[in-house]
mmCIF file of C-alpha atoms in Angstrom:
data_model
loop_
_atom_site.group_PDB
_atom_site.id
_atom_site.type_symbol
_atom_site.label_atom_id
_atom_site.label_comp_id
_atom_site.label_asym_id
_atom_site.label_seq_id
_atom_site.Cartn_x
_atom_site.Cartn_y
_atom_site.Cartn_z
ATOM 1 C CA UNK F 17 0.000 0.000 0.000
ATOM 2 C CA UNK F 18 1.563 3.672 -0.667
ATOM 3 C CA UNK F 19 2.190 5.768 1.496
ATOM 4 C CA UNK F 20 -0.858 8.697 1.739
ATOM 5 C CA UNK F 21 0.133 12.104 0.729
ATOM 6 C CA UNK F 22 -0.415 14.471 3.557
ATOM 7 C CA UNK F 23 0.655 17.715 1.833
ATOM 8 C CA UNK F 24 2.577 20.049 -0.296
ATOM 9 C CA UNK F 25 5.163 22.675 0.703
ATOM 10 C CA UNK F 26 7.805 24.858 -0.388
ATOM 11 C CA UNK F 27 9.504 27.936 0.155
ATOM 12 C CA UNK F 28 9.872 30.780 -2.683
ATOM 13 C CA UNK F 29 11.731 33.520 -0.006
ATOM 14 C CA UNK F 30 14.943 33.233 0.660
ATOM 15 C CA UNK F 31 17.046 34.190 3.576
ATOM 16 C CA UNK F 32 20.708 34.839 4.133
ATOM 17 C CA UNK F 33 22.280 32.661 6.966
ATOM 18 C CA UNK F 34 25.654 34.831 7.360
ATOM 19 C CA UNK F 35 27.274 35.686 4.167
ATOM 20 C CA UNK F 36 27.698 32.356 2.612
ATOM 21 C CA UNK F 37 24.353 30.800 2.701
ATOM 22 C CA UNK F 38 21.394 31.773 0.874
ATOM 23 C CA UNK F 39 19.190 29.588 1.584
ATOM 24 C CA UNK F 40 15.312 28.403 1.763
ATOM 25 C CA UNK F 41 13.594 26.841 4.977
ATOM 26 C CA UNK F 42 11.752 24.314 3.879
ATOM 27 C CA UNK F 43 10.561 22.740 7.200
ATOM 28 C CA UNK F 44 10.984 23.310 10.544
ATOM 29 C CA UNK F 45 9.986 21.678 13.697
ATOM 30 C CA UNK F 46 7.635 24.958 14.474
ATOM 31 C CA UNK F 47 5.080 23.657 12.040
ATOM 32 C CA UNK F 48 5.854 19.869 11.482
ATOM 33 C CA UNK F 49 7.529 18.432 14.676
ATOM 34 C CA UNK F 50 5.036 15.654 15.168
ATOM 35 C CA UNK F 51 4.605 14.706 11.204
ATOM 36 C CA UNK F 52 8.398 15.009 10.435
ATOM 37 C CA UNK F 53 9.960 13.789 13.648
ATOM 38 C CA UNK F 54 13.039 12.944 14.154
ATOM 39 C CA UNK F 55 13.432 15.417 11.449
ATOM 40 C CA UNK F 56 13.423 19.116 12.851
ATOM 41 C CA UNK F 57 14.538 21.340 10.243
ATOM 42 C CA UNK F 58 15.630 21.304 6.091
ATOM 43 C CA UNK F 59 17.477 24.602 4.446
ATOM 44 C CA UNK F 60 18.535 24.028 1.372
ATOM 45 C CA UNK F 61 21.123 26.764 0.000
ATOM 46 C CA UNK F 62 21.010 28.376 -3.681
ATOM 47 C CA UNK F 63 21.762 27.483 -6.403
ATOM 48 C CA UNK F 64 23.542 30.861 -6.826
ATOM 49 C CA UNK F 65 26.696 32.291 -8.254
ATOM 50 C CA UNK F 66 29.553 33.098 -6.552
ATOM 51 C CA UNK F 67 32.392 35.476 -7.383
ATOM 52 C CA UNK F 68 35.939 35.234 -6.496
ATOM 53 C CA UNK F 69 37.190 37.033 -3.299
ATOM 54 C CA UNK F 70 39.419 36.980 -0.904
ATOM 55 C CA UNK F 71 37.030 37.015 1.964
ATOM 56 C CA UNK F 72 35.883 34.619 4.606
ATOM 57 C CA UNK F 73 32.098 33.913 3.836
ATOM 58 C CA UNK F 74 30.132 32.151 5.924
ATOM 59 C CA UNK F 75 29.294 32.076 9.802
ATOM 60 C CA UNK F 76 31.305 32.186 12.374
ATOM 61 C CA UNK F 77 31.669 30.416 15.465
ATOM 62 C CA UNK F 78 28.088 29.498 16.948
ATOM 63 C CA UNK F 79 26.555 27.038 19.435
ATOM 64 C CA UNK F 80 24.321 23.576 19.371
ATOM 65 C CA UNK F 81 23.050 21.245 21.564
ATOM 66 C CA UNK F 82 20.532 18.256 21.788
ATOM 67 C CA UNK F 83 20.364 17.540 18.303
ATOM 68 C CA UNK F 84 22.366 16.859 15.028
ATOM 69 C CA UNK F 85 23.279 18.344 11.454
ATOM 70 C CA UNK F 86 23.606 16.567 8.172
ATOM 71 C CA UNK F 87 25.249 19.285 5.451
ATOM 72 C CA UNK F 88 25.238 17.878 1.739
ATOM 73 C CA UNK F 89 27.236 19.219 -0.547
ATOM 74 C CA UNK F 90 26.240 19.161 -4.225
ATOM 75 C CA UNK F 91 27.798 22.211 -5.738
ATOM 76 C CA UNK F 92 30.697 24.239 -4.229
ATOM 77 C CA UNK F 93 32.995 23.483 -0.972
ATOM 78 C CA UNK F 94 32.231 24.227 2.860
ATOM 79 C CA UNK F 95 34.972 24.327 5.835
ATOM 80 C CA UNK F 96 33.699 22.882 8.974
ATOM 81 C CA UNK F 97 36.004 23.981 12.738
ATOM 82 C CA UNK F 98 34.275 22.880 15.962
ATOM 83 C CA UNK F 99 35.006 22.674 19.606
ATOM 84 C CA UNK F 100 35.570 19.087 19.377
ATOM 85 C CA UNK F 101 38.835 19.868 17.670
ATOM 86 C CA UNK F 102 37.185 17.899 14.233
ATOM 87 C CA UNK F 103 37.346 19.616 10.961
ATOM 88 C CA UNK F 104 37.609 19.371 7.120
ATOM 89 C CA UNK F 105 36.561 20.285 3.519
ATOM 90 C CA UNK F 106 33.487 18.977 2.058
ATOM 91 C CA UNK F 107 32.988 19.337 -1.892
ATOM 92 C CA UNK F 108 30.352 17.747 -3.907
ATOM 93 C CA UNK F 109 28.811 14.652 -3.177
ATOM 94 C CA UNK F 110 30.245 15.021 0.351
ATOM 95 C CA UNK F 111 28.400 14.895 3.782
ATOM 96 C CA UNK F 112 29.282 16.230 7.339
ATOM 97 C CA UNK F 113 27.119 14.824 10.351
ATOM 98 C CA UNK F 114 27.577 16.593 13.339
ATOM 99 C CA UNK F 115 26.392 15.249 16.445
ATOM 100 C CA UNK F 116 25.952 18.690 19.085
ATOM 101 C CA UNK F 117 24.528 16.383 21.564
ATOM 102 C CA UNK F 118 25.704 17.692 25.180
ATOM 103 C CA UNK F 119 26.779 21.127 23.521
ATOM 104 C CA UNK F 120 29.488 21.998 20.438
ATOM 105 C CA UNK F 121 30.317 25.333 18.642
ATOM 106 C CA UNK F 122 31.765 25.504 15.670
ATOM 107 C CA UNK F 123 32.020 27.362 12.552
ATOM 108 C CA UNK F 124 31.420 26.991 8.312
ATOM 109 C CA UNK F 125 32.841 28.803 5.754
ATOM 110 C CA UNK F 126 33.518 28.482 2.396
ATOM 111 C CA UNK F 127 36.693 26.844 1.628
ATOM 112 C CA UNK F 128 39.650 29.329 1.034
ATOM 113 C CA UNK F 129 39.800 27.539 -2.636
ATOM 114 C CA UNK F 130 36.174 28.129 -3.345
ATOM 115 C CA UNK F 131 36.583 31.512 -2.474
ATOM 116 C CA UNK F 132 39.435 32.592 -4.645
ATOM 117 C CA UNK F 133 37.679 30.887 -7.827
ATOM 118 C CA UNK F 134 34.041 31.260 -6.744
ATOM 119 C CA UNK F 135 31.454 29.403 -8.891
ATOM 120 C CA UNK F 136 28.014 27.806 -8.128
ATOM 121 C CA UNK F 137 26.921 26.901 -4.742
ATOM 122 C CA UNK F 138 24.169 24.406 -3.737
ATOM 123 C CA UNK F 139 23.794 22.927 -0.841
ATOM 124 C CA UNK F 140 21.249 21.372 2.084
ATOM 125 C CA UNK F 141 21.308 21.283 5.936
ATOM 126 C CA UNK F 142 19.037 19.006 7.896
ATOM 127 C CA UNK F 143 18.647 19.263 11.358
ATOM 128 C CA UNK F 144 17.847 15.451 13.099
ATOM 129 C CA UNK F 145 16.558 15.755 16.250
ATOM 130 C CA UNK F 146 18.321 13.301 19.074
ATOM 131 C CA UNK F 147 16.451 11.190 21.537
ATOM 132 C CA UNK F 148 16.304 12.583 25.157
ATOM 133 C CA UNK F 149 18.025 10.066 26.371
ATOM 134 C CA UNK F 150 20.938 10.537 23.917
ATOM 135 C CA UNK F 151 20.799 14.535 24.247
ATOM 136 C CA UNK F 152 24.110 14.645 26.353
ATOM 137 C CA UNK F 153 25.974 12.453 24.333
ATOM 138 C CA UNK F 154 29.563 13.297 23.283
ATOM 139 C CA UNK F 155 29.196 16.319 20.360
ATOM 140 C CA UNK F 156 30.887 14.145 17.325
ATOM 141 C CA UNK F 157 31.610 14.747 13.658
ATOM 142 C CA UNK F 158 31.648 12.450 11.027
ATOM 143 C CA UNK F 159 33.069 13.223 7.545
ATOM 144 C CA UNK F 160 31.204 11.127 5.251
ATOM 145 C CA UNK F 161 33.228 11.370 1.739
ATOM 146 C CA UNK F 162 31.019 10.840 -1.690
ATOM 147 C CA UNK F 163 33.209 7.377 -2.478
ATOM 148 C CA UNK F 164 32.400 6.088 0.956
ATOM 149 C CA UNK F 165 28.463 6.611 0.110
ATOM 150 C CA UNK F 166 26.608 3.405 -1.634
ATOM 151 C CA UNK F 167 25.217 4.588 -4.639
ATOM 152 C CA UNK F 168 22.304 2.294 -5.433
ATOM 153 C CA UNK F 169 21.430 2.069 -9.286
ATOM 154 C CA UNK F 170 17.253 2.058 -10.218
ATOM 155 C CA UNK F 171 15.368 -0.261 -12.504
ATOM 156 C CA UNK F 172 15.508 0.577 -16.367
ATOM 157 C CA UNK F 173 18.123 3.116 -15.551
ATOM 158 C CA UNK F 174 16.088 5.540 -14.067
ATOM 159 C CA UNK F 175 18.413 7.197 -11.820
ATOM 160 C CA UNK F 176 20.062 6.176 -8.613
ATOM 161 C CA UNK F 177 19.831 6.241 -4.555
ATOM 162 C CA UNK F 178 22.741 7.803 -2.578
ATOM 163 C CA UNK F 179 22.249 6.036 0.553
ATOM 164 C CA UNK F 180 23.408 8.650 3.735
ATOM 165 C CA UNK F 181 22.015 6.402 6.414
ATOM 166 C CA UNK F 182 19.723 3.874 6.898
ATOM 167 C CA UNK F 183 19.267 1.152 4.254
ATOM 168 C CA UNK F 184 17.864 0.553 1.308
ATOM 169 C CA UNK F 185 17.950 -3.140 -0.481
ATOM 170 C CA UNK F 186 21.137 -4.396 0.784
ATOM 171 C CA UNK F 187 23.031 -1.173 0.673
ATOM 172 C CA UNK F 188 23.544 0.161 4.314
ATOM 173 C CA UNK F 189 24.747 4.501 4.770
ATOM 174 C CA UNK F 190 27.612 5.016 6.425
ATOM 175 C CA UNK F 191 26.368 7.217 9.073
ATOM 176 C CA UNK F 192 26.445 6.519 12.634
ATOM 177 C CA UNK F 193 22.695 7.663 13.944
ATOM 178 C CA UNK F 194 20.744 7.392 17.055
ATOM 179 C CA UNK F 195 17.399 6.198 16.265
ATOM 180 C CA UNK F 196 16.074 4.324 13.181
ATOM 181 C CA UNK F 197 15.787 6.875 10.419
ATOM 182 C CA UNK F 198 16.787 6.826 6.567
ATOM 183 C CA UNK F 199 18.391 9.543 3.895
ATOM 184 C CA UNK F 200 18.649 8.899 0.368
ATOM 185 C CA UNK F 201 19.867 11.051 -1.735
ATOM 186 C CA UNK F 202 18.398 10.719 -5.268
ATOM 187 C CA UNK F 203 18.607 11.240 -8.750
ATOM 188 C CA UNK F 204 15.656 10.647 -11.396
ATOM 189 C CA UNK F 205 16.048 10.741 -15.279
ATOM 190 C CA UNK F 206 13.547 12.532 -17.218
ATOM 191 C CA UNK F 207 10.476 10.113 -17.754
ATOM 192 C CA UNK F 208 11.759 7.542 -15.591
ATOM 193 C CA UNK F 209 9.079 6.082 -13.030
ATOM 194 C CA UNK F 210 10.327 4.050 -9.727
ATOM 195 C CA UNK F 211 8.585 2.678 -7.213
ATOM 196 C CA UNK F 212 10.326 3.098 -3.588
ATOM 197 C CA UNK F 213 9.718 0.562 -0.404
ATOM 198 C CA UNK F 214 9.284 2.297 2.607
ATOM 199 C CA UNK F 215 9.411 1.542 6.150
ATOM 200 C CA UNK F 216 5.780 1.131 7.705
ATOM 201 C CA UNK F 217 5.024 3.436 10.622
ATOM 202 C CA UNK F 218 8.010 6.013 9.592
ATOM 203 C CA UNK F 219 7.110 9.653 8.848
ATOM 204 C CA UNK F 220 8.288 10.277 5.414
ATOM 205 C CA UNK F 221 9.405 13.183 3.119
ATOM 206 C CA UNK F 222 10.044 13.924 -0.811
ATOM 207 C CA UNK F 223 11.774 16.582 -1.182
ATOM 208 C CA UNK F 224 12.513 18.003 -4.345
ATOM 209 C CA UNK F 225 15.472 19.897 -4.772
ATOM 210 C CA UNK F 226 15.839 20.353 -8.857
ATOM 211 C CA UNK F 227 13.681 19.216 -11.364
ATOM 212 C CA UNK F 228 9.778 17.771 -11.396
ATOM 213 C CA UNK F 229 8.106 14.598 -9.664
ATOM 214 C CA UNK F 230 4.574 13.280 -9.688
ATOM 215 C CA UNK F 231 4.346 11.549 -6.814
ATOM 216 C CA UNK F 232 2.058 8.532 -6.499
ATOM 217 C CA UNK F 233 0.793 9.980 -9.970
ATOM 218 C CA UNK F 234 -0.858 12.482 -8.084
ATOM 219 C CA UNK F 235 1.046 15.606 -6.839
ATOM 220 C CA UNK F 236 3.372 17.253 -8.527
ATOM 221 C CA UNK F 237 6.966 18.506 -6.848
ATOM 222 C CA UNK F 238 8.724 21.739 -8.173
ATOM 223 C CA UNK F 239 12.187 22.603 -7.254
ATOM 224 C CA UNK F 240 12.313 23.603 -3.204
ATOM 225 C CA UNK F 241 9.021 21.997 -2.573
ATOM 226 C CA UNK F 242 8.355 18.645 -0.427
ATOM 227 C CA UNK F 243 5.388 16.221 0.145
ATOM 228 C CA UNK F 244 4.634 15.189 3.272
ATOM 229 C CA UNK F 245 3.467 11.662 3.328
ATOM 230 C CA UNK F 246 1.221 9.311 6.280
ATOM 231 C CA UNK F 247 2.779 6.866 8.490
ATOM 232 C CA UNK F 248 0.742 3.809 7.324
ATOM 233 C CA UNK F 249 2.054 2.427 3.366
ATOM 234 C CA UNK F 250 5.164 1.060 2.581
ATOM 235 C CA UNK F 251 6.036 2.960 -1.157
ATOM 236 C CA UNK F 252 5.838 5.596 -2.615
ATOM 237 C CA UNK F 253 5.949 6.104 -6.450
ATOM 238 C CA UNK F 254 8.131 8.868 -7.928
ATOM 239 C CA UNK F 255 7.608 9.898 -11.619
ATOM 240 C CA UNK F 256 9.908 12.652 -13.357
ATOM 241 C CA UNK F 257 9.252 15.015 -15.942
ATOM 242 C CA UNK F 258 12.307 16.610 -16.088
ATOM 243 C CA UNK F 259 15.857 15.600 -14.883
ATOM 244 C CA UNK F 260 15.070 15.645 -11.105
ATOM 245 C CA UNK F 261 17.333 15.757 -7.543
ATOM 246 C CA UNK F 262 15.374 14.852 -4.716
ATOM 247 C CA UNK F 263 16.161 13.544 -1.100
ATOM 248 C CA UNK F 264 14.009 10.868 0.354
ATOM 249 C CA UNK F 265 13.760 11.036 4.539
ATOM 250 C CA UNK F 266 12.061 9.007 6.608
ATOM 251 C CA UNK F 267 12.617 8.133 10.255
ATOM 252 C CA UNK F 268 10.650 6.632 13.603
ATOM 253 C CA UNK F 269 8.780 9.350 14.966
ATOM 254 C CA UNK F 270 10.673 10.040 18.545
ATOM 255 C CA UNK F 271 6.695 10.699 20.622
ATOM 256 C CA UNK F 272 8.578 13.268 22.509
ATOM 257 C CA UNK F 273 8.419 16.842 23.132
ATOM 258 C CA UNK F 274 10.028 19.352 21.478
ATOM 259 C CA UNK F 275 10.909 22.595 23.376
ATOM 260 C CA UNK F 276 13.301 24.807 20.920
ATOM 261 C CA UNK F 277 15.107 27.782 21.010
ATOM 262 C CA UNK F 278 17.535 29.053 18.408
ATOM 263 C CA UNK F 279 20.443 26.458 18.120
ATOM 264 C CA UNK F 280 19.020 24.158 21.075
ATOM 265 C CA UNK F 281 17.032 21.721 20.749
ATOM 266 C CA UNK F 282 15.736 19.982 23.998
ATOM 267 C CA UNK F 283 12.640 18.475 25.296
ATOM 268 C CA UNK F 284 11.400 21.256 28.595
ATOM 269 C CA UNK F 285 11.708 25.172 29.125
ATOM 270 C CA UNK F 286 13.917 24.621 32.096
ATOM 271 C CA UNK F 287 16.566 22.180 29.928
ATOM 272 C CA UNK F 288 16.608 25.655 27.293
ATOM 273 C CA UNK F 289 17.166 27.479 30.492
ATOM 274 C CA UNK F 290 20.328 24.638 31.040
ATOM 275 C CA UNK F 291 22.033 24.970 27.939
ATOM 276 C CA UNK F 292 21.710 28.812 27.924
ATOM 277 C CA UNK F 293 23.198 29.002 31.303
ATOM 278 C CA UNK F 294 26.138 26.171 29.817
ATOM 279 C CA UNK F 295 26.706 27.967 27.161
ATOM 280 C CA UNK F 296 27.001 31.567 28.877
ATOM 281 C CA UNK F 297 29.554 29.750 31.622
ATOM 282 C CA UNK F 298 31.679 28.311 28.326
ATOM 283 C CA UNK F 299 30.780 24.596 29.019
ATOM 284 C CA UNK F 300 30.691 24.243 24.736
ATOM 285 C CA UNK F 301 34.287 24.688 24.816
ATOM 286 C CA UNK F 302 35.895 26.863 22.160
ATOM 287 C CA UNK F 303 37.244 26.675 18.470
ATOM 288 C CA UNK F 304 41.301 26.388 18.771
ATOM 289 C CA UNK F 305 42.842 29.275 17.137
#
């Protein structure tokens, strides 16, 4: 049985976040924590041109805590520095998961290289929520490199499945996560049809990045726009009308409250209260010079 479709949504405005990201909220926990859950938040950056500088663009050094994020890189490079003492260069086809759990700051620029040539820029940043009882674990980064990612090819050469975490067949993602969740990173040719299993009971996203999918031959999917699908079904059918990128995200809904503010992410008032009072007293640590 498919999966029912719930919704559509996008985002046409666009925000800067610093000087390096232009990007478009497409969900946040404020108006989809219980239908998206673990999932909390998705930005997804250009496309847009850059020109050569010698600048630093980006954002500077800034806190998390209680919760994760998953950068993809399709178009472009990003520089990641955190309190942790972990960093790196992702390019395209590259992913950085970093875990904020018991409280990290860090920082993301473009890479000095990317600067001095410029080019286009295209990227997305989820936000996955971590269970309360795994909300003080160890912050963590892991540098997921595009030849360490299964890529999982589609009947009748329709396109192909990136497969972050989670599985899908036998392919299994390389990411370390905290509760049973999936993120596939896809790619449909132009009048290619695929039907995807998915897990019963998850909450489940499309989310179109570039192109056009009908989706269970129903709704159609412009770039920046997502469908939100029911927890009962186990596939969803994806049809494209035009070279499409899309991410597929689904995940076992956490059934926990969600108290938010700014770059934490807990589950009461008084553990916001907590981390603002650990971050004011420098408990995050700092980024080494």
């Amino acid at each position: 049985m498919q999966k029912k479709i719930l919704g559509r949504y996008g985002n046409d405005r666009g925000h800067w976040v610093g000087d390096g990201f232009p990007v478009r909220s497409l969900f946040s926990y404020s108006n989809f924590g219980e239908h998206l859950s673990p999932f909390l938040l998705l930005d997804y950056a250009g496309p847009h041109e850059f020109g050569p500088t010698e600048s630093r663009r980006g954002v500077g050094e800034h806190p998390h805590k209680g919760f994760e994020t998953v950068t993809i890189v399709y178009d472009g490079e990003v520089e990641h520095r955190d309190s942790s003492g972990a960093g790196g260069v992702i390019g395209p086809g590259d992913v950085q998961w970093m875990t904020a759990g018991s409280g990290i700051q860090h920082q993301e620029y473009h890479s000095p290289a990317f600067a001095r040539t410029g080019g286009p820029f295209r990227m997305v940043q989820l936000w996955v929520n971590l269970p309360a009882k795994n909300k003080g674990a160890p912050a963590g980064y892991q540098s997921l490199a595009a030849a360490d990612i299964p890529t999982v090819p589609l009947a009748n050469g329709a396109g192909s499945l990136r497969v972050i975490a989670g599985d899908y067949n036998t392919a299994h993602g390389p990411a370390r996560v905290f509760s049973p969740l999936n993120v596939w990173d896809g790619v449909l040719q132009e009048g290619a049809e695929v039907t995807l299993n998915l897990p019963e009971g998850h909450n489940s996203a499309i989310v179109s990045l570039e192109g056009r999918l009908i989706v269970n031959g129903t709704e159609e999917l412009g770039s920046a726009q997502f469908a939100l699908l029911g927890r009962e079904g186990a596939s969803v059918t994806l049809q494209a009308t035009a070279h499409s990128s899309f991410l597929v995200l689904t995940g076992q809904p956490l059934n926990e409250p969600i108290a938010g503010y700014g770059p934490f992410v807990m589950n009461t008032q008084e553990e916001i209260r907590q981390a603002l009072e650990d971050f004011k007293a420098g408990r995050f640590g700092g980024i080494a010079a």
